[in-house]
Coordinates of C-alpha atoms and ligand atoms in Angstrom, one line a residue:
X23 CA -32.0 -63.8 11.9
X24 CA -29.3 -64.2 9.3
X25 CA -31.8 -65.4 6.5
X26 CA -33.8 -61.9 7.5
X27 CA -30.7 -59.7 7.1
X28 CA -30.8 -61.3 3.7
X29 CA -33.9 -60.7 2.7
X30 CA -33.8 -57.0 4.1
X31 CA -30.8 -56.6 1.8
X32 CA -32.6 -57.8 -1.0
X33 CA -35.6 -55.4 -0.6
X34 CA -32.9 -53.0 -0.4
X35 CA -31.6 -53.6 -3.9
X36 CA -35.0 -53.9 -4.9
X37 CA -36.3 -50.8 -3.5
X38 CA -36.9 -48.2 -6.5
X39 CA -35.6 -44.7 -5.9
X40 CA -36.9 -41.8 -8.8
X41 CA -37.3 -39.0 -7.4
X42 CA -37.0 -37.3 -3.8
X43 CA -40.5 -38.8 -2.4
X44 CA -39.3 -42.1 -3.0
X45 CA -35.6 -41.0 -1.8
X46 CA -37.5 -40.1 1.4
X47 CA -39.5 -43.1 1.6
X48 CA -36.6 -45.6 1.6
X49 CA -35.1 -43.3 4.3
X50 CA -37.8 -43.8 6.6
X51 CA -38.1 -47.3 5.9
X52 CA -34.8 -48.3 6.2
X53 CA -32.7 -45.9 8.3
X54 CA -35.5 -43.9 10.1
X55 CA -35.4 -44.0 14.0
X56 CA -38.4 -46.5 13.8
X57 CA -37.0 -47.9 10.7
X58 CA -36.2 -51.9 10.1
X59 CA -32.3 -51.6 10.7
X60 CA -32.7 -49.6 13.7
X61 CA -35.1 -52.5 15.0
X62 CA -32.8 -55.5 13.9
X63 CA -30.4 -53.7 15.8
X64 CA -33.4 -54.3 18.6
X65 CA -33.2 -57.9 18.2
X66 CA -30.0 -58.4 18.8
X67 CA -30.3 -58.8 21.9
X68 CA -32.6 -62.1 22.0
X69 CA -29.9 -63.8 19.8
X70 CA -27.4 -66.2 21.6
X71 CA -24.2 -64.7 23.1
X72 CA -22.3 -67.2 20.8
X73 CA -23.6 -65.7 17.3
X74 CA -24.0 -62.2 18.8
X75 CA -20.4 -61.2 17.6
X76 CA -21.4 -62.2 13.9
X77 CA -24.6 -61.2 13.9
X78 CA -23.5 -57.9 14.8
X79 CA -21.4 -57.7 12.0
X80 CA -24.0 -58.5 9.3
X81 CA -26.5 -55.8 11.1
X82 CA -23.6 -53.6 10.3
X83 CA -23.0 -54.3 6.7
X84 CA -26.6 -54.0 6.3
X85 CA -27.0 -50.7 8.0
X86 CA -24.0 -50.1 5.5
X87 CA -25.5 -51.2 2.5
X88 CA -28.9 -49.0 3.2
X89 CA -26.7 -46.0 4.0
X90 CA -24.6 -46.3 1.0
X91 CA -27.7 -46.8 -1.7
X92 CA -29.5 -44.0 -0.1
X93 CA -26.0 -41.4 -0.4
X94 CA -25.6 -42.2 -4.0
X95 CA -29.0 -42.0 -5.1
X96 CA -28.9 -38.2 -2.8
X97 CA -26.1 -37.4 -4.9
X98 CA -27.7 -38.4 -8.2
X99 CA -31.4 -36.5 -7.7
X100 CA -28.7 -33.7 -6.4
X101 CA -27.0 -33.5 -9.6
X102 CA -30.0 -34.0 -11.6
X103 CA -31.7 -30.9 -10.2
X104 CA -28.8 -28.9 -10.9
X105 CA -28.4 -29.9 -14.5
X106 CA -31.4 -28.0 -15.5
X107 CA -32.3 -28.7 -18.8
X108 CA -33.0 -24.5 -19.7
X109 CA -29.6 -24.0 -19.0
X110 CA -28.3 -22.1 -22.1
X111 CA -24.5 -22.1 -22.4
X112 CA -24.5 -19.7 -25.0
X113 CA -26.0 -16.7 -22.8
X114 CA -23.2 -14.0 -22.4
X115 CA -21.8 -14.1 -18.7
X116 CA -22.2 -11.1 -16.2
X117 CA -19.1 -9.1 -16.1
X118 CA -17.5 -7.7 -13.0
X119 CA -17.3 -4.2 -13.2
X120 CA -13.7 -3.0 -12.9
X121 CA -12.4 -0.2 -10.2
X122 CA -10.6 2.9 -11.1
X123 CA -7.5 3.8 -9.2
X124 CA -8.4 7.0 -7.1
X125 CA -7.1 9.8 -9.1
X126 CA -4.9 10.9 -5.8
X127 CA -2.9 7.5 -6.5
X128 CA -2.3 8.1 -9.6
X129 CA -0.8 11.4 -9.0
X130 CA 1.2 9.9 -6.2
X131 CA 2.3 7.2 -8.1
X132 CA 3.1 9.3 -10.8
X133 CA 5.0 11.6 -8.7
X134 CA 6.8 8.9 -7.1
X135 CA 7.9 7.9 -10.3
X136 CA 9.5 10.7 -11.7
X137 CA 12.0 11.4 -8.7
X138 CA 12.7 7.7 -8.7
X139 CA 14.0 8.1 -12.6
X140 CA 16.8 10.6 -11.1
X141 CA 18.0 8.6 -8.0
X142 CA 15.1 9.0 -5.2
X143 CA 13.8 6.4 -2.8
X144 CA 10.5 6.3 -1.2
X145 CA 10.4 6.5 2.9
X146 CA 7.7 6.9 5.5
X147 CA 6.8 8.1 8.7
X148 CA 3.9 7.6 11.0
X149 CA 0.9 10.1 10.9
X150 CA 0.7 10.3 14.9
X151 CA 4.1 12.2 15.6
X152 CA 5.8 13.8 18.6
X153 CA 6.4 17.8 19.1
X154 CA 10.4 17.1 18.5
X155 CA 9.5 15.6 14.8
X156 CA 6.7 17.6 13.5
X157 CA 7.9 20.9 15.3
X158 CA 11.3 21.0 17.4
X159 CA 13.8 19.6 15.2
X160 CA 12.3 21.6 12.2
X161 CA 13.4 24.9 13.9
X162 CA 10.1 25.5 14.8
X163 CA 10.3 28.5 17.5
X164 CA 8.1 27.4 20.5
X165 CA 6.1 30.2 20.2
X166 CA 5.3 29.6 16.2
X167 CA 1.5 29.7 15.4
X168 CA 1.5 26.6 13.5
X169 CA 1.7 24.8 16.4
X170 CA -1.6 26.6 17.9
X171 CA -4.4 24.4 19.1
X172 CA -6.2 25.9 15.9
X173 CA -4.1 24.1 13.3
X174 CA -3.0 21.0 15.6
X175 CA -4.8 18.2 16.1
X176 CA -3.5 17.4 19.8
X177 CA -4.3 13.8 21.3
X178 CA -3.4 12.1 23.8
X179 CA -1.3 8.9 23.5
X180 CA -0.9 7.3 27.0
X181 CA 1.4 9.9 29.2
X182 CA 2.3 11.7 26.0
X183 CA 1.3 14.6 24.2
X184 CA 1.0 13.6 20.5
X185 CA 0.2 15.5 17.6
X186 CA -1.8 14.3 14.1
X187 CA 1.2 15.5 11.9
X188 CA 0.4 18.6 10.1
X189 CA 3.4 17.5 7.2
X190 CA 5.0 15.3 6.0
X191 CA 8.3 17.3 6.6
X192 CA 8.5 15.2 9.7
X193 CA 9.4 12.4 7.7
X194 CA 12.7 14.1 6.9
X195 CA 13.7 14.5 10.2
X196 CA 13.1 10.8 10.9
X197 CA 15.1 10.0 7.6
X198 CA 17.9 12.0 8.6
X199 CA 18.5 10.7 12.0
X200 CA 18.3 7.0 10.8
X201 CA 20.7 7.5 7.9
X202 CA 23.8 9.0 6.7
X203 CA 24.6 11.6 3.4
X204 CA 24.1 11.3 0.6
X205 CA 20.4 11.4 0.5
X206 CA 17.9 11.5 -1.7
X207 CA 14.6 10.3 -0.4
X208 CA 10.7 11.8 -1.3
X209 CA 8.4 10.5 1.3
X210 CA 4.2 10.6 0.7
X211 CA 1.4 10.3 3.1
X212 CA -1.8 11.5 4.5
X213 CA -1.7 15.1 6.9
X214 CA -4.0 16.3 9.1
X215 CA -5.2 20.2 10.1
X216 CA -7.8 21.4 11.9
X217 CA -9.7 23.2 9.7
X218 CA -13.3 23.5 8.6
X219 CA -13.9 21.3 5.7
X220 CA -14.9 23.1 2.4
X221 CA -13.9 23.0 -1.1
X222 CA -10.8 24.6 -0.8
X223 CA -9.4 23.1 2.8
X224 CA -10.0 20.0 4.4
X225 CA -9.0 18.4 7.9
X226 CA -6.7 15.7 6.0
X227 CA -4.8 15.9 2.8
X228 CA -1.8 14.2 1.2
X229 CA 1.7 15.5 0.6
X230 CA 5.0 14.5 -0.8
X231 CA 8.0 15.6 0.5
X232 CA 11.7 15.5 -1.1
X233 CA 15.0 15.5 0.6
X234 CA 18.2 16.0 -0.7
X235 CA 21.4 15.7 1.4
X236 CA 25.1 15.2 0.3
X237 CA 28.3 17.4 0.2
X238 CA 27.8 21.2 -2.0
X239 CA 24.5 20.7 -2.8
X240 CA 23.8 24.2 -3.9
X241 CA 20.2 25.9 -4.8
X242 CA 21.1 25.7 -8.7
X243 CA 20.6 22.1 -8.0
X244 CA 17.2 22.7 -6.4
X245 CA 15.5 24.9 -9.1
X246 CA 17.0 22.4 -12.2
X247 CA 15.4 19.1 -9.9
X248 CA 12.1 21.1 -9.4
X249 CA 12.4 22.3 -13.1
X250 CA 12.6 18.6 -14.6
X251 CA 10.3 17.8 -12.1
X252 CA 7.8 20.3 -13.8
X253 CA 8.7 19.3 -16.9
X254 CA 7.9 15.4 -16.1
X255 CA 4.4 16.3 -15.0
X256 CA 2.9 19.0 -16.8
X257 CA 4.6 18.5 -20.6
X258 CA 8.3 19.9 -21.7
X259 CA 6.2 23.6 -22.2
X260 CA 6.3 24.0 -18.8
X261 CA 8.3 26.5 -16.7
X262 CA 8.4 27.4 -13.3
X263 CA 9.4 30.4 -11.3
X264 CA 10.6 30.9 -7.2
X265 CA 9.1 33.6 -5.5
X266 CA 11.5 34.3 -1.9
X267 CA 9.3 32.9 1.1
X268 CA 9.5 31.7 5.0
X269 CA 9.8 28.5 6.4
X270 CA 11.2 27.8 9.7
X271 CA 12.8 24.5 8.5
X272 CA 14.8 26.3 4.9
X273 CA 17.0 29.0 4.1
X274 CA 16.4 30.8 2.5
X275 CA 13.4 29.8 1.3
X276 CA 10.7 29.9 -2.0
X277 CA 7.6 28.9 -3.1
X278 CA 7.5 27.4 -6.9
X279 CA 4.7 28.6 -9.5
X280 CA 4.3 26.5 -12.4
X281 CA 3.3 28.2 -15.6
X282 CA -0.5 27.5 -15.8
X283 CA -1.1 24.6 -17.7
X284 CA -4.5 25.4 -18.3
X285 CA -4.4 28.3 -20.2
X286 CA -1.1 28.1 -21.5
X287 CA -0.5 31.1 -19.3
X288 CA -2.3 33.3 -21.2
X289 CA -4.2 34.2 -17.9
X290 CA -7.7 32.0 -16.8
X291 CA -9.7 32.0 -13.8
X292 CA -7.4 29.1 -12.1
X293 CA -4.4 31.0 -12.4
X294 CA -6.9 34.1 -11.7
X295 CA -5.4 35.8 -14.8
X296 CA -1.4 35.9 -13.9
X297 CA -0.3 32.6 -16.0
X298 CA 1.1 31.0 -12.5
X299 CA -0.1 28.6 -10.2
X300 CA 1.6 27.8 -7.0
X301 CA 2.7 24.4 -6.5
X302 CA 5.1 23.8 -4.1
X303 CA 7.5 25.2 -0.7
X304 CA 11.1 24.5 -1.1
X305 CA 14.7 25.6 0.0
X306 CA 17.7 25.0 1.4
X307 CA 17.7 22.9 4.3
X308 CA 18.2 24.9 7.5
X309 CA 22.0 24.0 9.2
X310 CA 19.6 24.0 12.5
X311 CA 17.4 21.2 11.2
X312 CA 20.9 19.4 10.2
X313 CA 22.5 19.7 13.6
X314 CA 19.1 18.6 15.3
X315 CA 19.1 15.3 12.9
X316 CA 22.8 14.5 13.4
X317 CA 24.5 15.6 10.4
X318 CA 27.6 18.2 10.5
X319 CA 26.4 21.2 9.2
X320 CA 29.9 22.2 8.1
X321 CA 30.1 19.5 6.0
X322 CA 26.9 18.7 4.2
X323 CA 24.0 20.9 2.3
X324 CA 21.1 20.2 1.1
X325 CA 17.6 21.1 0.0
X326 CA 14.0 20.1 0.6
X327 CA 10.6 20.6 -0.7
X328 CA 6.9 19.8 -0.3
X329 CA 3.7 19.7 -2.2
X330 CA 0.3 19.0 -1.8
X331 CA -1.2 15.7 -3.8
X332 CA -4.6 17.1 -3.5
X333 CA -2.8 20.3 -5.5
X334 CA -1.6 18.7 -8.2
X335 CA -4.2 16.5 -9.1
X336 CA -6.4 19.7 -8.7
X337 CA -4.3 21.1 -11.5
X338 CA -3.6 17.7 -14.0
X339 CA -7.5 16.9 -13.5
X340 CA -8.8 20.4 -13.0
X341 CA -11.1 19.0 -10.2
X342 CA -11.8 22.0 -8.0
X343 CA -13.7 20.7 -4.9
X344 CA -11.6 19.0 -2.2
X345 CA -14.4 17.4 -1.0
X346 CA -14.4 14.8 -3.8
X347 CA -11.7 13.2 -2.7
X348 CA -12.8 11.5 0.0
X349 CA -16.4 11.3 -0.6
X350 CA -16.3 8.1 -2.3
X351 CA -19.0 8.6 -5.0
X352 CA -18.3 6.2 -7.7
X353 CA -19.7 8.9 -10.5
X354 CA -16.4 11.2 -9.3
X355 CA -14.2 8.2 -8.7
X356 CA -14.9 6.2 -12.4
X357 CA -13.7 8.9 -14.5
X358 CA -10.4 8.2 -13.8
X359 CA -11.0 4.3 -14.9
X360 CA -7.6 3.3 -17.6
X361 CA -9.4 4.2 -21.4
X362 CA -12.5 6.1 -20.4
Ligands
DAH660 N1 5.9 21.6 5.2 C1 5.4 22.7 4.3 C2 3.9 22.7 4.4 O1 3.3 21.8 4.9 C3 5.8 22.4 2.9 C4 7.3 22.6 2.7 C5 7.8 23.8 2.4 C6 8.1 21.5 2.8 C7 9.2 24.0 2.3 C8 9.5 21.6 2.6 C9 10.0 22.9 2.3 O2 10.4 20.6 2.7 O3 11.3 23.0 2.2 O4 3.4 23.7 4.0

């Protein structure tokens, strides 16, 4: 038996491997379920219970030995197939394409950026909101149409009534319970309406709103924040004018027209021919919305304001359908690509 194991091993060592055929061939011969290790093992049994121990050893060494030749000459027909010889390092690679930022980030980010030059931080709220932050503690009346079924998305959030948030004023009102004067905070993110999509409405937009809170904060301080804030974004030309307006939340309260960038207010179709174009809702916080949030009225004022993302960018990029924004096509979306 031992002198057989020997021999085996030999033709083993002697066995040629070149290609995968012969690879094969040793396989079956060798280690294959009818091969000549699997039948030594066979024979183990007729050899005397005294060698068995040590025969059993060399039947393992040899199984082994035919394993091991057979791995590495896998590995070397492996290697040699992938090696081809027409490789040609010299051919250029294929590049990734790169993305573009969406052109509503940008704005964002560019937004963000400017208030957090003069002091501002960055908060957030959730988009699914109760009445009391979206509506209540912004002095909504209950009987205001803004919070009709027509504007509202309404859904249902276990034994609650909750409301897609319809702005991101909320977000003040959640700032200003959880923190104390001064502050100065702008807060971004997604809002929902129920509206008929188009190119001039959709059922979800963005919006940044700004919060300021401390001790004799006066509307002289509003207009000259929302006047460098112009100024930032649309080039040192621009100027900006407050027409008086209603929200429940401010008072008093204004809307702010930028002089139209486009035409250098000379008068264009996007400004339809006045030299103005409305970008934001601002004012003095109501004492109301104070007292609801916590904060003594008698003691601190302050102002807020809100804008649309979708707004802005409409103005910086002069993209005029809302619809591009979310519609994903890359022929929209790589214009905006850094150095194109
Ligand atoms: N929340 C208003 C809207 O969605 C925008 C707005 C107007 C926000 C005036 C304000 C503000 O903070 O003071 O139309």
């Amino acid at each position: 038996m031992k002198a057989t194991i020997d021999k085996i091993i030999t033709d083993i060592d002697q066995f040629v491997i070149k290609d995968t055929k012969s690879l094969e061939d040793f396989r079956i011969q060798f280690l294959g379920s009818k091969g000549i290790v699997k039948n030594m093992f066979g024979e183990l049994k007729s050899v005397p219970n005294e060698e068995k121990r040590e025969v059993g050893q060399l039947l393992n060494n040899l199984r082994l030995h035919a394993e091991t030749k057979f791995a590495s000459f896998k590995e070397q027909l492996e290697t040699a197939a992938s090696s081809d010889a027409s490789l040609d390092l010299s051919r250029p690679g294929d590049s990734d394409e790169i993305g573009s930022r969406h052109p509503l980030s940008l704005v964002r980010s560019e937004i963000i950026e400017i208030f957090e030059r003069i002091g501002y931080a960055v908060s957030e709220g959730p988009e699914i909101e109760d009445d009391w932050h979206n509506f209540s503690a912004l002095n909504f009346p209950p009987e205001h149409p803004a919070r009709d079924m027509q504007d509202t998305f309404f859904i249902e959030k276990g034994e609650n009534e909750m409301a897609l948030r319809t702005h991101t004023s909320s977000v003040q009102v959640r700032v200003m319970e959880n923190s104390k004067p001064p502050i100065r905070t702008i807060s971004p993110g997604r809002v929902f309406r129920n509206e008929a999509i188009s190119a001039r409405a959709h059922c979800f937009f963005h919006q940044v709103e700004g919060l300021y809170i401390d001790k004799n904060v006066s509307f002289a301080d509003l207009k000259q924040t929302l006047l460098y804030f112009a100024k930032e974004l649309f080039g040192e030309k621009a100027q900006i004018r407050l027409r008086p307006s209603y929200f429940p939340f401010t008072e008093p309260s204004a809307e702010v027209d930028v002089s139209c960038t486009i035409c250098n207010s000379k008068g264009c179709n996007v400004c339809k021919y006045s030299g103005w174009l409305e970008i934001l809702g601002c004012g003095m916080v109501d004492p109301n919305v104070l007292e609801a949030c916590g904060i003594d009225s008698k003691e601190y004022s302050g102002f807020a304001f809100g804008m649309g993302i979708e707004r802005i960018t409409q103005l910086k990029y002069k993209v005029n359908d809302l619809r591009l924004y979310s519609e994903n096509d890359v022929r929209f979306l790589k214009q905006f690509t850094p150095g194109m």
